[in-house]
PDB file of C-alpha atoms in Angstrom:
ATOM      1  CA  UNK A 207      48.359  60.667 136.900  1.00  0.00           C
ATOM      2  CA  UNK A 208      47.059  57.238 137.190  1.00  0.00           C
ATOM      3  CA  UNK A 209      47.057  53.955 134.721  1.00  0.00           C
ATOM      4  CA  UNK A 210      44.175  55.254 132.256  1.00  0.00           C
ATOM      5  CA  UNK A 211      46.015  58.466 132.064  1.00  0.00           C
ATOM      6  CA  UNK A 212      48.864  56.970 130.591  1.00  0.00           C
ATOM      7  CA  UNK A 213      47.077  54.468 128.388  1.00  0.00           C
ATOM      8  CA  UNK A 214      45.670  58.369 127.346  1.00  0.00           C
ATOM      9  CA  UNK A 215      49.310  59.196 126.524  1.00  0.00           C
ATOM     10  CA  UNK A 216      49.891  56.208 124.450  1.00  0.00           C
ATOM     11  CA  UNK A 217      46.709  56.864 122.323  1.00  0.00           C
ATOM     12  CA  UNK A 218      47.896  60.373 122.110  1.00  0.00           C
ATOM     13  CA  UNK A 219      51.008  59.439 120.319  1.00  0.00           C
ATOM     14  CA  UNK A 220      49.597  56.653 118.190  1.00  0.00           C
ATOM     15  CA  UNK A 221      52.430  55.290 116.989  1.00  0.00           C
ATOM     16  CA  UNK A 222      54.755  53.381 120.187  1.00  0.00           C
ATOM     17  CA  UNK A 223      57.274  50.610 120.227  1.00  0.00           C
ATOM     18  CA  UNK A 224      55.886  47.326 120.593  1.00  0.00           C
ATOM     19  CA  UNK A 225      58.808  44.373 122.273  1.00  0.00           C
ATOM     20  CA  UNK A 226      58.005  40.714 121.926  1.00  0.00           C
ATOM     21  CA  UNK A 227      60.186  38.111 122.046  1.00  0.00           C
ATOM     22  CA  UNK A 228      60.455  35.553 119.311  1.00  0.00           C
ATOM     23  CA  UNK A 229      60.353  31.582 118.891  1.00  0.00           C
ATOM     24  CA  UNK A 230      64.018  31.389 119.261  1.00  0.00           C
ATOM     25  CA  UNK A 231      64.085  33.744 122.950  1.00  0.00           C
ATOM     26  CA  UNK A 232      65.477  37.009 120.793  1.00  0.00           C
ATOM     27  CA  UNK A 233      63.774  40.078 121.356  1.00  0.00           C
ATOM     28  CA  UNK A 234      61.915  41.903 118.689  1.00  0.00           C
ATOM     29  CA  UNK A 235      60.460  45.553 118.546  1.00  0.00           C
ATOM     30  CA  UNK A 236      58.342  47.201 116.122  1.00  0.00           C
ATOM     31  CA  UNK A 237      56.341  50.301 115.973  1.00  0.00           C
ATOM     32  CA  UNK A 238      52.461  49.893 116.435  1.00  0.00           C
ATOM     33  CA  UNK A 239      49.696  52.248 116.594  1.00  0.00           C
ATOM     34  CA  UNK A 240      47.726  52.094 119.402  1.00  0.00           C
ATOM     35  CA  UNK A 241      44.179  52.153 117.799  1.00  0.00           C
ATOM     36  CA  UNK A 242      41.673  52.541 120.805  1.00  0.00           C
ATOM     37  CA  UNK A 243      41.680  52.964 124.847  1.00  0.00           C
ATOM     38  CA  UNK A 244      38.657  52.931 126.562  1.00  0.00           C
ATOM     39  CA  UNK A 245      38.793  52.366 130.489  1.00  0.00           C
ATOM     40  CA  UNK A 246      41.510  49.833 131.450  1.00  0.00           C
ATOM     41  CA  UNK A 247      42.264  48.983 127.913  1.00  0.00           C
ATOM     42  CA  UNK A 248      44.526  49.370 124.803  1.00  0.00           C
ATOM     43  CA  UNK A 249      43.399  47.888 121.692  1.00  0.00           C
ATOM     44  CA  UNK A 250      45.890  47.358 118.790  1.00  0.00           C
ATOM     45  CA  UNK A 251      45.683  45.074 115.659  1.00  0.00           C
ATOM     46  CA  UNK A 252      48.306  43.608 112.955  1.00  0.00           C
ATOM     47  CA  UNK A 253      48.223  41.045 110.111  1.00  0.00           C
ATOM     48  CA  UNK A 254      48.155  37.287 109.996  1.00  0.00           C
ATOM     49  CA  UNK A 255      51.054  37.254 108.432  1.00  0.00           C
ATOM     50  CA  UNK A 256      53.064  39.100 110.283  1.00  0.00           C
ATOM     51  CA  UNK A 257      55.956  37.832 112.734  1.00  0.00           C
ATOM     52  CA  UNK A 258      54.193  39.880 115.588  1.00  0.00           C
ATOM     53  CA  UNK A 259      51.040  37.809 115.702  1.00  0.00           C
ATOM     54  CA  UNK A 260      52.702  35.043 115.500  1.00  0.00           C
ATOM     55  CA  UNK A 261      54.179  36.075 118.418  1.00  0.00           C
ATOM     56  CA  UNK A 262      51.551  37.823 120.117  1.00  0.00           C
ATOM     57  CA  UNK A 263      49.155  34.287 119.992  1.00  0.00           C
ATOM     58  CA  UNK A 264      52.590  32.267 120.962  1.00  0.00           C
ATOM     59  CA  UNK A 265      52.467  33.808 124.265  1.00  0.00           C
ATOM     60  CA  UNK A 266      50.980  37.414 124.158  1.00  0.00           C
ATOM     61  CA  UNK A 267      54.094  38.993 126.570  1.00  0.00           C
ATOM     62  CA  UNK A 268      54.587  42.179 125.658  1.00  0.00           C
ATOM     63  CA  UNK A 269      55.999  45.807 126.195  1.00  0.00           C
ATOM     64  CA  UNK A 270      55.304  48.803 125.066  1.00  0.00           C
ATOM     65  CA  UNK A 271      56.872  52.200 125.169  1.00  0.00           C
ATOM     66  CA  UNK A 272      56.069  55.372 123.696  1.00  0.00           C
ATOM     67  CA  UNK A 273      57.829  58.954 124.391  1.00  0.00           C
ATOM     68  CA  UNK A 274      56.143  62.224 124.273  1.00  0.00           C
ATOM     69  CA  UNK A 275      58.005  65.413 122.742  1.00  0.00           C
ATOM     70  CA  UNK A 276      58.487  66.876 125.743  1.00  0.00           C
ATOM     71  CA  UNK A 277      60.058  63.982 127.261  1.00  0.00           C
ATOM     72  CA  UNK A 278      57.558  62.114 129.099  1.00  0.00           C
ATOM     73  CA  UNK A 279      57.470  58.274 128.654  1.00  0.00           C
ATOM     74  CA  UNK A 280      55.059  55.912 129.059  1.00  0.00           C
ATOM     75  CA  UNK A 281      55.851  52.200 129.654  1.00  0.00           C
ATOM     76  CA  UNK A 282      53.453  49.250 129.616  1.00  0.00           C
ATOM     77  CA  UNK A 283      54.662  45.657 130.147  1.00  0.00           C
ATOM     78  CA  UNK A 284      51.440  42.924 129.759  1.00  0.00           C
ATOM     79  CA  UNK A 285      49.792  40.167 128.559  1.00  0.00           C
ATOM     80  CA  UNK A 286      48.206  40.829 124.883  1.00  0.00           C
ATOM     81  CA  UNK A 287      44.876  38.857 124.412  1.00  0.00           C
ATOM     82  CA  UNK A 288      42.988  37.795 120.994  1.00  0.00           C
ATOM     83  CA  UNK A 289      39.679  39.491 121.071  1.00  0.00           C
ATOM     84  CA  UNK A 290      37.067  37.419 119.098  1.00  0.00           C
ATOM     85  CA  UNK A 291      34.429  38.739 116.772  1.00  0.00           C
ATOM     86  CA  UNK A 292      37.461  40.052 114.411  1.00  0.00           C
ATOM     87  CA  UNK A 293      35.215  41.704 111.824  1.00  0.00           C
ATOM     88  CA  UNK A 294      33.529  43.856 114.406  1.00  0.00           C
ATOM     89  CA  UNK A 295      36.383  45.025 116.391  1.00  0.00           C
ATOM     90  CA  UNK A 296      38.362  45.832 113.313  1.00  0.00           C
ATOM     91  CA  UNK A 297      35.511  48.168 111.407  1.00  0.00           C
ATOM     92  CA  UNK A 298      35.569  49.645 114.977  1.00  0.00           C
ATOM     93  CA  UNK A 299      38.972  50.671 114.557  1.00  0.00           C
ATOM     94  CA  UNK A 300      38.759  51.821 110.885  1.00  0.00           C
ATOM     95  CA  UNK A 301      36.382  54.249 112.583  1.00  0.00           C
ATOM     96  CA  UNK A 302      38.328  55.544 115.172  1.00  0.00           C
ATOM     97  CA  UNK A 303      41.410  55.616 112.821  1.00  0.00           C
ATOM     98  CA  UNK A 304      40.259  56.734 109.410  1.00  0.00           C
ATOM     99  CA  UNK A 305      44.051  56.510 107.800  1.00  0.00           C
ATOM    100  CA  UNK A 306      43.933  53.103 108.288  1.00  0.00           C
ATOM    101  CA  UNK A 307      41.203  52.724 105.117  1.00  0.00           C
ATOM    102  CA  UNK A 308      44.563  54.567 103.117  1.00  0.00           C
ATOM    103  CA  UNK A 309      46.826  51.254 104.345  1.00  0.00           C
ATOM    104  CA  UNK A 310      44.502  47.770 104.132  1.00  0.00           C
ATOM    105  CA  UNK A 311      41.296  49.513 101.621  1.00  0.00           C
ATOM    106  CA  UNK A 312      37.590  47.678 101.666  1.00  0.00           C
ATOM    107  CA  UNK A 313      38.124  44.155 102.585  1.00  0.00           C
ATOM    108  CA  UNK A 314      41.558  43.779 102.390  1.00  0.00           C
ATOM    109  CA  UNK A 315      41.383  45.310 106.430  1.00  0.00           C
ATOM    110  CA  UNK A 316      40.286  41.779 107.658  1.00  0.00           C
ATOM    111  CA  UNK A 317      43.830  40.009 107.232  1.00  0.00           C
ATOM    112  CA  UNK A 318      44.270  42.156 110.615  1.00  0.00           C
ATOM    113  CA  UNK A 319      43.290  40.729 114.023  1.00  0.00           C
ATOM    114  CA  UNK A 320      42.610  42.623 116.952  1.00  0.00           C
ATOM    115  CA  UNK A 321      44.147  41.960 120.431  1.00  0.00           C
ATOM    116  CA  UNK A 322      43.872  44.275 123.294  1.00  0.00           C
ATOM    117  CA  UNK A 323      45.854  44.753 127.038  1.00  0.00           C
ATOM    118  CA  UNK A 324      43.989  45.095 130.498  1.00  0.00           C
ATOM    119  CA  UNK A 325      46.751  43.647 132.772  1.00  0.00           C
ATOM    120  CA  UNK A 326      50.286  44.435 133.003  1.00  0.00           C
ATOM    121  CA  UNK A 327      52.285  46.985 134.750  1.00  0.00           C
ATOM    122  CA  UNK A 328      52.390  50.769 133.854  1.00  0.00           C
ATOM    123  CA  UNK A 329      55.468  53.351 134.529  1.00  0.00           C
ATOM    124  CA  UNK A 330      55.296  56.880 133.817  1.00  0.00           C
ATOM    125  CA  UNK A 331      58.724  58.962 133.405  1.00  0.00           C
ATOM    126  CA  UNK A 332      59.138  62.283 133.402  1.00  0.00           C
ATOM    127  CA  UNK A 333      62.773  63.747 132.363  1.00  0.00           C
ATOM    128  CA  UNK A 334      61.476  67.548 131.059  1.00  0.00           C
ATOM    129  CA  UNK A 335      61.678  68.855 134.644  1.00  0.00           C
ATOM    130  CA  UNK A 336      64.409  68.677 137.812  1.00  0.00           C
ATOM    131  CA  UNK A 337      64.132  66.238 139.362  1.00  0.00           C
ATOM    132  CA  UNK A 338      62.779  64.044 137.215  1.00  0.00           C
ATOM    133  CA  UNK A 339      59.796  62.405 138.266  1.00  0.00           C
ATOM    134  CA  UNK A 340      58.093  58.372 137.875  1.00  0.00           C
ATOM    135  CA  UNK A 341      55.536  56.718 138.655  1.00  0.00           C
ATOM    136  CA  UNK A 342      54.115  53.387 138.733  1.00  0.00           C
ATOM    137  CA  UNK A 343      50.781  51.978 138.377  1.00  0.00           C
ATOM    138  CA  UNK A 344      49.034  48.524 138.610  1.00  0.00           C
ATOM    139  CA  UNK A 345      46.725  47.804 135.213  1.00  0.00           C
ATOM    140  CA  UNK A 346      43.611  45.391 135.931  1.00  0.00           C
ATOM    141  CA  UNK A 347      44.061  42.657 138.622  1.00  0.00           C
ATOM    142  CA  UNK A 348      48.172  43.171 138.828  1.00  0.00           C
ATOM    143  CA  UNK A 349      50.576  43.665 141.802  1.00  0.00           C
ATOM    144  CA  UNK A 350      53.491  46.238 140.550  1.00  0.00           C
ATOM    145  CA  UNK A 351      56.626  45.041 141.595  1.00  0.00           C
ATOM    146  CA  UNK A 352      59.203  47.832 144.014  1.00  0.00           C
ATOM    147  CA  UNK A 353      61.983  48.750 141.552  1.00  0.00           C
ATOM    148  CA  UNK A 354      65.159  50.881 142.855  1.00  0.00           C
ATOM    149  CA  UNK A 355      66.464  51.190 146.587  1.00  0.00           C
ATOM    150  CA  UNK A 356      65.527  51.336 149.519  1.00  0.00           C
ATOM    151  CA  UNK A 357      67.842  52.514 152.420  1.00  0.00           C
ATOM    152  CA  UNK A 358      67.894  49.513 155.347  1.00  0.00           C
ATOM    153  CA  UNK A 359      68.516  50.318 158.959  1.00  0.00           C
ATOM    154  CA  UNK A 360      71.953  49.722 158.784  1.00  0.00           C
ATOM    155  CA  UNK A 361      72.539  52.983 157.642  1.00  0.00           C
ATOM    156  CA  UNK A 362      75.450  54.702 159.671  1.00  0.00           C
ATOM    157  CA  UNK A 363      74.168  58.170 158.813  1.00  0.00           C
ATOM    158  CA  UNK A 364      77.646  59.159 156.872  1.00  0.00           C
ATOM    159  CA  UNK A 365      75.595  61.112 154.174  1.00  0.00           C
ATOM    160  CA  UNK A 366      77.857  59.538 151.035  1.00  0.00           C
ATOM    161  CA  UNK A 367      74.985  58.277 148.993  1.00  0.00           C
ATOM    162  CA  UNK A 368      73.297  61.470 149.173  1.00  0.00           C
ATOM    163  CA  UNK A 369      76.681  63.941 147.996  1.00  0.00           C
ATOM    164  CA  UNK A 370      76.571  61.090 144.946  1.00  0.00           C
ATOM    165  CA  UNK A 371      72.802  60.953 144.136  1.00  0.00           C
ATOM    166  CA  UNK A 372      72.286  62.751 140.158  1.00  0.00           C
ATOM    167  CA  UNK A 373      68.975  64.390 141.060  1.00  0.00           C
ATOM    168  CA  UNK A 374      69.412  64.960 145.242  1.00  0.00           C
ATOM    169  CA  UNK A 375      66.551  62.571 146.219  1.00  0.00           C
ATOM    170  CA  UNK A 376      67.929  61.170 149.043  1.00  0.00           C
ATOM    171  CA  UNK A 377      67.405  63.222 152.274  1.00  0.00           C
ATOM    172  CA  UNK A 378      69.098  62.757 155.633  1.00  0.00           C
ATOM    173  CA  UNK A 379      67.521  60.764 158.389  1.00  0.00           C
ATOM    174  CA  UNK A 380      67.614  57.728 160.569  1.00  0.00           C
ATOM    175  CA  UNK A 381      67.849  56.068 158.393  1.00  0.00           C
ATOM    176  CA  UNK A 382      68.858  57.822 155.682  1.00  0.00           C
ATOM    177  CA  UNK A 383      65.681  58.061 152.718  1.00  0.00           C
ATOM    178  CA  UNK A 384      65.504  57.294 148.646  1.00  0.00           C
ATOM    179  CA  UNK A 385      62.369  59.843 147.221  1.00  0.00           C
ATOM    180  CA  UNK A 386      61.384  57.594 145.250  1.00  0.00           C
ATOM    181  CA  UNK A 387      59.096  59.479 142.910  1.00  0.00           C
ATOM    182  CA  UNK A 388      62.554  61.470 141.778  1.00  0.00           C
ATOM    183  CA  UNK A 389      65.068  58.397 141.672  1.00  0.00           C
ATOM    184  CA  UNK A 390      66.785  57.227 138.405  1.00  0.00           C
ATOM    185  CA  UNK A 391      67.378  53.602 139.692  1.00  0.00           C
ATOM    186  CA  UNK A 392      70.776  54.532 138.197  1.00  0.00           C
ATOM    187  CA  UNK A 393      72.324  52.618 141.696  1.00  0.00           C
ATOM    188  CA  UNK A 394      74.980  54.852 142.045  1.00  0.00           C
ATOM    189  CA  UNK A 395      74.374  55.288 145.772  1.00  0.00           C
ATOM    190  CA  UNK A 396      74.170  51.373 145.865  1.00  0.00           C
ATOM    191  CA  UNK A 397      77.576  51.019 144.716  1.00  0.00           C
ATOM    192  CA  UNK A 398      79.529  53.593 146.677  1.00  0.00           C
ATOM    193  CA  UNK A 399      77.473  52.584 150.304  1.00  0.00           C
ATOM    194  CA  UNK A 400      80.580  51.719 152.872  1.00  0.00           C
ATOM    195  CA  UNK A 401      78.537  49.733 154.877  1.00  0.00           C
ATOM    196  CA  UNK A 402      75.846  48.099 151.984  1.00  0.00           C
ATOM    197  CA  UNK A 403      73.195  49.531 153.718  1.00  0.00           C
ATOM    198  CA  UNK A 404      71.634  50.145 150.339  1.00  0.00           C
ATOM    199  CA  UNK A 405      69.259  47.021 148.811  1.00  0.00           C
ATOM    200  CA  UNK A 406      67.391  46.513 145.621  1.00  0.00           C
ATOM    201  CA  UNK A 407      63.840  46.926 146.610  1.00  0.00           C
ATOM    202  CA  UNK A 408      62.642  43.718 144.342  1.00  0.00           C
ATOM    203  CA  UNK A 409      65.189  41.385 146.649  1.00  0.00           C
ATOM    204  CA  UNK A 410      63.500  42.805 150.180  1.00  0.00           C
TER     205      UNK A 410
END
């Protein structure tokens, strides 16, 4: 499993939820099809007139999240970009997605604009198996931020977080250890530490 596997995923599924936020801060979803990945990127398009390219040329943040039947996830928070030469990219994509001709027919498919993602940070979530399993990857020249917890040395070794953990992931030791590849970042063993021994990894 690695980024361009999951960008796979995505383009698997087509159709994934698509998050911006809008001119007055409120956040907006929508669901997209992902129209073409080639390596490092997704490509998507949508209409002029639409409230999503408005926001998507605003400031191009978004996220994107897409769920498999078997209950894998894929998430992908980045920075959208405006590709030029419009008329090319979009015939492109009527190629690649021939339903597309059914929705916007003959010319009427260059009101759409094309925009594409090659940085941002990718998760993968797995929930069909126990324990469930994550991962998370970088996407072009990005640093992925530690999510979760991570046990500090002040541990006293009393074994409480791991009798509370949901999916067992924490193992004893000196001290004490999160797995994270298994961990729901639910923060249960965070609350209940006696000695708050347990930290956010994104504060360390």
């Amino acid at each position: 499993m690695n980024a361009q596997t999951c960008l796979a995923l995505l383009r698997s599924l087509k159709d994934a939820a698509f998050a911006t936020v809008d001119e007055n801060n409120m956040p907006q979803v929508r669901i997209i099809d992902v129209m073409l990945v080639e390596e490092g990127k997704l490509h998507f398009c949508t209409a002029r007139g639409k409230d999503f390219y408005q926001q998507l040329m605003h400031n191009g943040n978004v996220a994107i999240t897409g769920l498999t039947s078997d209950y894998q996830m894929v998430r992908l928070m980045g920075k959208a970009k405006h590709l030029t030469e419009q008329k090319k990219w979009i015939d492109r994509i009527f190629v690649e997605n021939k339903s597309m001709n059914d929705v916007y027919p003959r010319q009427s498919r260059y009101i759409l604009e094309p925009f594409y993602i090659d940085t941002g940070a990718v998760e993968w979530f797995d929930l069909g198996h126990q324990p469930i399993e994550r991962k998370s990857f970088p996407l072009g020249q990005t640093t992925v931020k530690a999510k979760g917890f991570i046990i500090s040395e002040t541990c006293i070794g009393c074994g409480k977080c791991a009798s509370l953990c949901p999916q067992q992931c924490i193992t004893a030791g000196n001290p004490y250890h999160i797995e994270q590849s298994h961990c729901l970042h639910c923060g249960r063993c965070y609350e209940n530490c006696p000695v708050k021994a347990i930290k956010k990894a994104e504060t360390l």
